[in-house]
Amino acid sequence: YVNDKAHLGSTYTTIACDALARYKRLEGTDVVFVTGVDEHGQKIQRTAQLKNISPKEHCDQITNEYLSTWKDWNISNNRFVRTTSARHKSLVEKFYLNVFTSGDIYLGRQQGWYCVGCEEYKDVDQSVKNPLCSIHQKELEWRDEENLFFKLSKYQSRIEDLINKTDFINPRSRRKEVSNFVSNGLKDFSISRANVDWGIPVPDHQGHTFYVWFDALVGYLTAILDDGGKADIKRLNDCGWPAEVHVIGKDILRFHAIYWPAMLMSAGLKPPVKVFGHGFLTREGQKMGKSIGNVLDPADLLSNYGRDSIRWFLLRDIEFGQDGDFQKKRFIEIINNDLANTIGNLLNRTSSMSRKWFEGRVPDIYEDSTKKSVLAIQSTSTISDFKNHFEKLEFKLASESILTLASSANVYLNDKAPWKKMKIQGNEKGVSIDIYNVLEATRIIGLLLNPIVPDLSYRILIQLGCENHIDSWTEKLSWGLLIPGSPLPVPEPVMDKLEFIDDV
């Protein structure tokens, strides 16, 4: 939502989607990864007024910042949708016509307390004189106006079936809150606003613009159809709809798990297969928000700590779906322990020993005994665990599975102590096999890291002369594909240790 530039909270969502998209592509899946900006609504209109510019100028400024941010973070989205585009406006009108034809639109009156920040009417205690929005901690505004309504109540039973009899809402902890809301009876909701100029006009209803959520949710369809063809709803099934998963913040779960599926049903379309509502990202224990003033600027974090560090921390330390806290001290410790020491130092010292003792090359293994080694066996189980966790968007567990393999490789190396064996003549063959096993485990680690920290993954594979293995990722996860006798580049640290920076 373009009231302001991206902060770490929105970057978190996008990084998680990027990791999932990268993983699916590595697995050979045809991926359409969509992100974009929601540019309409009263909040945008007021923000532009405060800046003394037009809403469109404001949207152009902030949207360009989002585009620049995702480029800097190397986000791999296929599509980027803007709700101010002519293409989107056309599709919203067509979508509305489908819903109208279904008999699900009528004119009514809306009264209640409204949060402009959430662009949502709130259920509040009517005895409270000046109620606050629980999210923005700002006073709600009383509204009494004529709006167009959508017959959400008509879809009560179908929505109940969707959320209660399928794996539609994830994580499971979110399902109950939505189910409880639906069980109280769905109420029709307004899909237009009467006094908001900054929005898409409703056809044949002068003075009405589409409610920002009705407009924005259709953006998913706009993006799917942005393949060079016409913005024709009839093409959606051929273009990959329904979406496999919507990844959204938990505070907008109701819109995506109830309102959006009902709108799609009304328009004659299938709902998304899954909706995943992730938790809030806090900072030192406090919710991060622009209104509070404690947001972390992604640009500053990127400049000071790099992509790998932030991506690893967000995906490895936070259980996706639950709230997570960005604590700088813990962040520094995790990056230094996990990436610089456990993984980075493992590669550096093993590669150095191999170059020193085996003429700068991967050592020979003489036989296939490495396939029976403890690291070969553990690598196979790690790959299986990693894939299983990633399919479920369990990024933390997937990351930890990689880390466990790296720790085991370090223990293996220390137990074998090749630096001691090499002092005794005749041990070269055993040392060669031991070093090969650790290097091969590190190659597997480098491949598994790719969807989470692609830059670090590439640096690791370069150090092993295997950077082309990413191109056939699934096949290259088999044990024993590091070629004996192949040259090893001069080892360089693949991950520098981080220093604590006070002002970031």
XYZ file of N, CA, C and O in Angstrom, residues 238-305:
272
model
N -6.549 -20.402 -18.514
C -5.425 -20.759 -19.384
C -4.125 -20.104 -18.939
O -3.052 -20.463 -19.434
N -4.219 -19.137 -18.032
C -3.036 -18.383 -17.599
C -2.552 -18.777 -16.207
O -1.660 -18.131 -15.662
N -3.141 -19.823 -15.631
C -2.623 -20.300 -14.355
C -3.508 -20.067 -13.151
O -3.139 -20.430 -12.034
N -4.655 -19.407 -13.328
C -5.549 -19.205 -12.192
C -6.311 -20.509 -11.940
O -6.643 -21.205 -12.895
N -6.591 -20.885 -10.680
C -6.414 -20.097 -9.463
C -4.975 -20.135 -8.928
O -4.229 -21.076 -9.201
N -4.632 -19.117 -8.171
C -3.307 -19.033 -7.572
C -3.092 -20.191 -6.606
O -4.004 -20.599 -5.891
N -1.869 -20.706 -6.590
C -1.545 -21.784 -5.653
C -1.544 -21.269 -4.220
O -1.969 -21.968 -3.302
N -1.049 -20.054 -4.028
C -1.015 -19.512 -2.666
C -0.952 -17.987 -2.701
O -0.244 -17.405 -3.522
N -1.739 -17.354 -1.829
C -1.589 -15.935 -1.513
C -0.822 -15.845 -0.194
O -1.213 -16.481 0.786
N 0.249 -15.087 -0.172
C 0.997 -14.865 1.065
C 0.733 -13.438 1.524
O 1.064 -12.480 0.814
N 0.115 -13.304 2.703
C -0.320 -11.977 3.157
C -0.122 -11.849 4.674
O 0.034 -12.841 5.376
N -0.119 -10.618 5.161
C -0.036 -10.387 6.592
C -1.319 -10.816 7.291
O -2.411 -10.745 6.716
N -1.188 -11.237 8.546
C -2.344 -11.784 9.260
C -3.454 -10.752 9.456
O -4.610 -11.120 9.618
N -3.118 -9.460 9.412
C -4.126 -8.428 9.663
C -5.085 -8.264 8.491
O -6.152 -7.654 8.646
N -4.744 -8.811 7.323
C -5.656 -8.720 6.175
C -6.139 -10.108 5.741
O -6.561 -10.308 4.606
N -6.086 -11.049 6.674
C -6.506 -12.415 6.373
C -7.995 -12.487 6.045
O -8.407 -13.232 5.151
N -8.809 -11.721 6.752
C -10.254 -11.778 6.529
C -10.617 -11.392 5.097
O -11.480 -12.013 4.469
N -9.955 -10.386 4.582
C -10.234 -9.953 3.211
C -9.897 -11.045 2.208
O -10.612 -11.246 1.223
N -8.784 -11.758 2.440
C -8.318 -12.762 1.486
C -8.977 -14.126 1.665
O -9.073 -14.894 0.704
N -9.406 -14.434 2.874
C -9.952 -15.765 3.148
C -11.474 -15.809 3.131
O -12.059 -16.890 3.104
N -12.119 -14.635 3.144
C -13.588 -14.595 3.154
C -14.121 -13.750 2.000
O -14.821 -14.238 1.114
N -13.801 -12.458 2.001
C -14.365 -11.541 1.007
C -13.932 -11.917 -0.410
O -14.748 -11.986 -1.327
N -12.620 -12.149 -0.590
C -12.063 -12.419 -1.914
C -12.607 -13.721 -2.515
O -13.059 -13.732 -3.670
N -12.622 -14.836 -1.771
C -13.201 -16.055 -2.345
C -14.669 -15.888 -2.739
O -15.099 -16.394 -3.787
N -15.442 -15.170 -1.913
C -16.855 -14.958 -2.245
C -17.001 -14.118 -3.506
O -17.848 -14.399 -4.362
N -16.177 -13.092 -3.649
C -16.197 -12.266 -4.852
C -15.870 -13.103 -6.081
O -16.506 -12.983 -7.132
N -14.895 -13.968 -5.958
C -14.508 -14.826 -7.082
C -15.630 -15.788 -7.442
O -15.924 -16.002 -8.628
N -16.242 -16.380 -6.435
C -17.367 -17.285 -6.692
C -18.486 -16.558 -7.437
O -19.078 -17.080 -8.382
N -18.762 -15.333 -7.008
C -19.802 -14.542 -7.645
C -19.477 -14.249 -9.106
O -20.349 -14.236 -9.964
N -18.183 -14.037 -9.380
C -17.738 -13.718 -10.741
C -17.557 -14.972 -11.594
O -17.157 -14.878 -12.754
N -17.829 -16.154 -11.014
C -17.704 -17.396 -11.771
C -16.295 -17.939 -11.827
O -15.948 -18.686 -12.749
N -15.470 -17.583 -10.821
C -14.075 -18.011 -10.799
C -13.782 -18.822 -9.539
O -14.483 -18.728 -8.535
N -12.717 -19.598 -9.599
C -12.317 -20.403 -8.448
C -11.510 -19.562 -7.460
O -10.768 -18.669 -7.860
N -11.653 -19.859 -6.158
C -10.824 -19.164 -5.164
C -9.399 -19.679 -5.218
O -9.134 -20.743 -5.800
N -8.441 -18.955 -4.646
C -7.068 -19.467 -4.593
C -7.021 -20.780 -3.830
O -7.888 -21.066 -3.003
N -6.011 -21.575 -4.115
C -5.896 -22.884 -3.468
C -5.604 -22.730 -1.980
O -6.123 -23.471 -1.153
N -4.781 -21.745 -1.643
C -4.352 -21.580 -0.248
C -4.096 -20.109 0.046
O -3.652 -19.351 -0.823
N -4.386 -19.717 1.281
C -4.050 -18.383 1.775
C -3.183 -18.558 3.014
O -3.579 -19.251 3.963
N -2.014 -17.959 3.002
C -1.094 -18.080 4.134
C -0.937 -16.720 4.798
O -0.451 -15.771 4.188
N -1.387 -16.626 6.045
C -1.289 -15.369 6.788
C -0.109 -15.382 7.744
O -0.127 -16.080 8.759
N 0.929 -14.638 7.417
C 2.116 -14.635 8.279
C 1.982 -13.591 9.385
O 1.107 -12.720 9.358
N 2.866 -13.675 10.361
C 2.794 -12.807 11.523
C 3.408 -11.445 11.292
O 3.957 -11.143 10.233
N 3.309 -10.614 12.324
C 3.911 -9.288 12.289
C 5.410 -9.386 12.584
O 5.868 -10.278 13.309
N 6.150 -8.440 12.038
C 7.565 -8.316 12.346
C 7.726 -7.154 13.317
O 7.347 -6.023 13.010
N 8.243 -7.457 14.493
C 8.441 -6.424 15.511
C 9.920 -6.046 15.579
O 10.787 -6.736 15.030
N 10.184 -4.956 16.275
C 11.567 -4.509 16.446
C 11.845 -4.332 17.931
O 11.200 -3.519 18.591
N 12.765 -5.143 18.416
C 13.100 -5.129 19.843
C 11.841 -5.237 20.698
O 11.688 -4.555 21.709
N 10.900 -6.100 20.255
C 9.703 -6.376 21.034
C 8.518 -5.488 20.751
O 7.432 -5.720 21.293
N 8.649 -4.493 19.886
C 7.549 -3.569 19.595
C 7.156 -3.672 18.129
O 8.018 -3.757 17.249
N 5.829 -3.699 17.846
C 5.351 -3.801 16.474
C 5.934 -2.676 15.631
O 5.981 -1.525 16.046
N 6.377 -3.033 14.445
C 6.972 -2.064 13.551
C 5.889 -1.369 12.732
O 5.017 -2.011 12.166
N 5.907 -0.056 12.708
C 4.917 0.673 11.941
C 5.370 2.082 11.649
O 6.097 2.702 12.426
N 4.914 2.594 10.501
C 5.303 3.954 10.106
C 4.752 4.988 11.062
O 5.389 6.001 11.349
N 3.533 4.749 11.564
C 2.915 5.715 12.473
C 3.633 5.749 13.813
O 3.639 6.770 14.499
N 4.248 4.624 14.199
C 4.974 4.565 15.469
C 6.365 5.152 15.325
O 6.926 5.716 16.260
N 6.935 5.038 14.129
C 8.239 5.627 13.869
C 9.413 4.726 14.183
O 10.538 5.196 14.372
N 9.189 3.411 14.260
C 10.289 2.503 14.588
C 10.591 1.530 13.445
O 11.088 0.437 13.664
N 10.250 1.937 12.229
C 10.466 1.044 11.086
C 11.955 0.948 10.770
O 12.727 1.871 11.028
N 12.324 -0.185 10.234
C 13.685 -0.382 9.763
C 13.702 -0.170 8.258
O 12.916 -0.774 7.531
N 14.574 0.678 7.806
C 14.667 1.000 6.384
C 15.433 -0.110 5.665
O 16.613 -0.350 5.953
N 14.775 -0.792 4.713
C 15.466 -1.867 3.985
C 16.733 -1.389 3.284
O 17.703 -2.147 3.185
N 16.714 -0.146 2.813
C 17.889 0.376 2.103
C 19.090 0.476 3.034
O 20.221 0.140 2.659
N 18.852 0.934 4.269
C 19.943 1.036 5.246
C 20.466 -0.345 5.636
O 21.679 -0.563 5.745
N 19.550 -1.272 5.854
C 19.953 -2.629 6.221
C 20.752 -3.280 5.096
O 21.774 -3.933 5.336
N 20.291 -3.077 3.875
C 20.970 -3.658 2.720
C 22.373 -3.082 2.580
O 23.342 -3.807 2.333
N 22.479 -1.775 2.746
C 23.763 -1.102 2.609
C 24.768 -1.561 3.660
O 25.956 -1.733 3.370
N 24.298 -1.782 4.878
C 25.200 -2.094 5.986
C 25.458 -3.585 6.173
O 26.535 -3.974 6.633
N 24.458 -4.423 5.819
C 24.589 -5.840 6.145
C 24.465 -6.785 4.946
O 24.829 -7.951 5.054
